Amino acid sequence: MNTFLGTAVETVRTNNPLVHHITNYVTVNDCANLTLAIGGSPIMADEVLEVMEITGMSQALVLNMGTLNERTVNSMLLAGQTANEKGIPIIFDPVGAGASDFRNETARSIINMLNCAVIRGNISEIRFLAGITSSTKGVDASANDTSSIEEAQLIADQLATAHKCIVVITGAVDVISDGRRNILVHNGCAEMSRITGTGCMLTSLIASFCGSFPDQLFYAATTAVLAMGIAGELAFEQTTGTGSFRVALIDEISRIDQQTLTQRGNYVEK
């Protein structure tokens, strides 16, 4: 992992991966700016008439269910099929999975019809996708779904194995699994849950790394999680409120480098 961290950020900034987002309108601007901050190039095209063409020229595809509507579901599936045909990694963010029948049906369609490279969600969303009883609090994790680290690892392993992908469960301790290996990331701060969109932004960050390292998805996803958690810590150290914290978070991603990742990264590889 340390060897990968040594060149990861520089490689993303050199490659400038094009990341196609079909995402939600609450956080779309922050996702675009965070992609730019790490060195990627964002494009947000959800019209069914162009999604296949745009996806085909991209290095990664983000599918985010945050503000789901019937029109974009078809766009997501068509874009995902194109990504699969061309070997482009799909990063799926099942926002609010478990909250409604429409959302649940869409989440199931995406994971069953498409080969997702990475699925990133909170514990409630991942529990639902894994077929485990879950409750929801809108798009946030429910306190009723609080799991031990060991249980979260087992759930991540189960979903990763079933769908042959990387699973990222974000929380106080982030869990990354490919079904065989686990990495626990202890970076981050509670204030990251007090602004909207940090999960969506992390999904964009994961896509930027995966678009640059399509053959090393496990470590690419982990590096993105580390970078986001460290940026949150650094942003909190210099701000006094949630508005300035949001801006500082993007600033810190734009400044993050090899030295910061290796010195501040707090993770356990299993």
XYZ file of C-alpha atoms in Angstrom:
270
model
C 0.000 0.000 0.000
C 2.778 2.449 0.891
C 4.389 1.894 -2.511
C 1.095 2.675 -4.238
C 0.597 5.844 -2.180
C 3.982 7.072 -3.344
C 2.847 7.716 -6.920
C -0.968 7.674 -6.815
C -1.790 11.385 -6.644
C 0.896 12.383 -9.153
C -0.403 9.753 -11.576
C -3.990 11.031 -11.333
C -2.869 14.592 -11.961
C -0.720 13.504 -14.901
C -3.439 11.338 -16.441
C -6.252 13.882 -15.897
C -8.939 11.159 -16.172
C -12.298 12.123 -17.659
C -14.957 11.120 -15.119
C -18.515 10.915 -16.396
C -21.107 11.498 -13.678
C -24.784 10.676 -13.745
C -25.340 12.099 -10.322
C -27.639 14.220 -8.194
C -28.334 17.921 -8.413
C -27.820 18.550 -4.678
C -24.071 17.869 -4.767
C -23.173 17.999 -8.454
C -21.115 21.201 -8.204
C -19.059 19.940 -5.271
C -18.463 16.629 -7.057
C -17.223 18.491 -10.131
C -14.940 20.739 -8.090
C -13.522 17.857 -6.069
C -12.777 15.930 -9.271
C -10.936 18.973 -10.578
C -9.131 19.410 -7.252
C -7.557 15.947 -7.409
C -6.603 16.396 -11.058
C -9.491 14.755 -12.887
C -11.841 16.196 -15.484
C -15.575 15.987 -14.656
C -18.456 15.798 -17.093
C -22.098 15.570 -16.027
C -24.238 14.310 -18.919
C -27.461 12.462 -18.105
C -29.415 12.827 -21.364
C -30.179 9.384 -22.749
C -29.310 10.539 -26.283
C -25.650 11.150 -25.397
C -24.754 9.057 -22.352
C -23.345 6.172 -24.365
C -21.126 8.450 -26.426
C -19.888 10.425 -23.402
C -19.268 7.287 -21.377
C -17.295 5.742 -24.215
C -14.735 8.558 -24.142
C -14.387 8.555 -20.338
C -11.981 6.779 -18.007
C -14.543 6.219 -15.222
C -18.314 6.378 -14.734
C -20.121 7.498 -11.565
C -23.715 6.357 -11.047
C -25.263 8.186 -8.081
C -28.901 7.682 -7.000
C -29.152 10.815 -4.839
C -31.941 12.589 -6.720
C -33.326 9.637 -8.604
C -35.873 10.002 -11.376
C -37.301 7.686 -13.994
C -35.571 9.451 -16.887
C -32.071 9.045 -15.496
C -32.500 5.394 -14.553
C -32.496 4.478 -18.242
C -29.509 6.765 -18.776
C -27.630 5.031 -15.966
C -28.248 1.573 -17.389
C -27.252 2.560 -20.929
C -24.120 4.336 -19.699
C -23.272 1.354 -17.519
C -23.653 -1.100 -20.394
C -21.286 1.016 -22.491
C -18.782 1.168 -19.631
C -18.872 -2.603 -19.235
C -18.378 -3.145 -22.965
C -15.331 -0.872 -23.003
C -13.800 -1.929 -19.677
C -14.443 1.435 -18.009
C -14.807 1.170 -14.210
C -18.248 1.981 -12.790
C -18.385 3.546 -9.329
C -21.893 3.066 -7.921
C -23.250 5.205 -5.078
C -26.591 3.694 -3.965
C -27.780 6.811 -2.134
C -30.843 6.083 -0.022
C -31.068 2.397 -0.948
C -33.738 0.928 1.302
C -35.747 4.158 1.512
C -38.382 3.514 -1.176
C -39.559 0.807 -3.544
C -38.440 2.812 -6.600
C -34.999 3.417 -5.154
C -34.681 -0.219 -4.102
C -35.699 -1.530 -7.510
C -33.223 0.788 -9.226
C -30.355 -0.224 -6.935
C -31.055 -3.900 -7.566
C -31.240 -3.339 -11.330
C -27.877 -1.582 -11.373
C -25.982 -4.193 -9.361
C -27.638 -7.123 -11.142
C -27.492 -5.810 -14.718
C -24.114 -4.072 -14.575
C -20.641 -5.068 -13.420
C -19.743 -2.315 -10.966
C -16.064 -1.894 -10.141
C -16.729 -0.186 -6.797
C -19.846 0.170 -4.668
C -19.565 2.944 -2.069
C -22.211 3.572 0.548
C -23.010 3.973 4.217
C -23.762 0.973 6.387
C -27.546 1.162 5.848
C -27.188 1.239 2.057
C -24.659 -1.579 1.969
C -26.717 -3.723 4.332
C -29.682 -3.356 1.981
C -27.658 -4.297 -1.102
C -26.254 -7.306 0.735
C -29.793 -8.500 1.478
C -29.540 -7.834 5.205
C -32.326 -6.156 7.167
C -31.714 -2.416 7.286
C -33.496 0.793 8.162
C -32.985 4.227 6.663
C -32.975 7.848 7.681
C -33.541 9.399 4.276
C -30.166 9.283 2.548
C -28.202 9.000 5.804
C -27.181 5.900 7.699
C -29.639 4.874 10.389
C -28.480 4.565 13.985
C -30.413 1.296 14.050
C -27.940 -0.139 11.519
C -24.840 0.607 13.561
C -22.489 -2.349 13.205
C -19.269 -3.421 14.817
C -16.185 -3.151 12.646
C -16.099 -6.935 12.412
C -19.703 -7.092 11.242
C -19.129 -4.314 8.693
C -16.161 -6.254 7.305
C -18.279 -9.389 6.935
C -21.035 -7.467 5.145
C -18.521 -5.799 2.832
C -16.874 -9.155 2.112
C -20.233 -10.749 1.344
C -21.310 -8.057 -1.120
C -17.868 -7.824 -2.735
C -17.747 -11.574 -3.260
C -21.286 -11.772 -4.618
C -20.724 -9.047 -7.207
C -16.960 -9.430 -7.796
C -16.262 -5.807 -6.955
C -14.718 -3.490 -4.373
C -17.044 -2.438 -1.558
C -16.438 0.717 0.471
C -18.478 1.286 3.629
C -17.989 4.786 4.972
C -18.450 5.686 8.617
C -16.434 6.512 11.720
C -14.061 3.807 10.460
C -14.139 3.166 6.722
C -14.064 -0.423 5.481
C -12.723 -1.385 2.044
C -13.059 -4.981 0.827
C -12.582 -6.973 -2.350
C -13.931 -10.132 -0.743
C -10.449 -11.382 0.147
C -8.631 -8.386 1.600
C -9.779 -5.677 3.974
C -8.384 -2.250 4.749
C -9.722 -0.202 7.658
C -9.218 3.562 7.395
C -9.290 5.585 10.601
C -8.856 9.038 9.049
C -11.640 11.625 8.943
C -13.679 13.622 11.443
C -17.285 13.827 12.608
C -17.741 17.248 10.999
C -17.689 15.608 7.563
C -21.200 14.323 8.273
C -22.450 17.844 9.010
C -22.239 19.059 5.411
C -24.119 17.555 2.513
C -22.268 15.694 -0.160
C -19.104 14.327 1.419
C -20.143 10.808 0.436
C -20.908 11.890 -3.119
C -17.609 13.763 -3.300
C -15.762 10.676 -2.101
C -17.429 8.651 -4.847
C -16.087 11.148 -7.400
C -12.652 10.923 -5.806
C -12.727 7.126 -6.002
C -13.685 7.384 -9.678
C -10.766 9.719 -10.371
C -8.289 7.242 -8.874
C -9.934 4.195 -10.456
C -9.922 5.904 -13.848
C -6.163 6.255 -13.518
C -5.576 2.773 -12.082
C -8.143 0.440 -13.699
C -5.952 -2.573 -12.918
C -5.417 -1.675 -9.249
C -8.939 -0.831 -8.124
C -8.560 -2.012 -4.535
C -5.666 0.289 -3.744
C -7.092 3.069 -5.921
C -10.323 3.087 -3.915
C -8.422 2.903 -0.626
C -6.190 5.833 -1.563
C -9.251 7.942 -2.342
C -10.759 7.100 1.051
C -7.497 8.010 2.785
C -7.205 11.274 0.874
C -10.770 12.290 1.742
C -10.362 11.488 5.429
C -7.048 13.324 5.691
C -8.471 16.336 3.846
C -11.354 16.388 6.319
C -8.968 16.399 9.267
C -6.858 19.190 7.797
C -9.932 21.257 6.889
C -11.339 20.953 10.406
C -8.069 22.123 11.933
C -8.383 25.498 10.229
C -12.131 26.274 10.139
C -14.825 27.238 12.637
C -18.066 26.430 10.817
C -19.618 24.154 8.242
C -19.555 26.646 5.360
C -15.833 27.316 5.567
C -15.232 23.632 6.283
C -16.827 22.668 2.956
C -14.579 25.053 1.026
C -11.480 24.035 2.981
C -12.191 20.370 2.266
C -11.943 20.986 -1.483
C -8.846 23.151 -0.902
C -7.122 20.341 0.974
C -7.860 17.816 -1.772
C -6.255 20.217 -4.254
C -3.149 20.368 -2.032
C -2.849 16.746 -1.013
C 0.375 15.017 -1.997
C 2.442 11.889 -1.462
C 4.039 13.166 1.727
C 0.706 14.052 3.338
C -0.826 10.688 2.420
C 2.069 8.646 3.759
C 2.597 10.699 6.926
C -1.053 11.111 7.967
C -2.600 7.950 6.542
C -4.042 5.914 9.419
C -5.066 2.501 8.145
C -4.811 -1.197 8.904
C -4.460 -3.743 6.091
C -5.831 -7.238 6.740
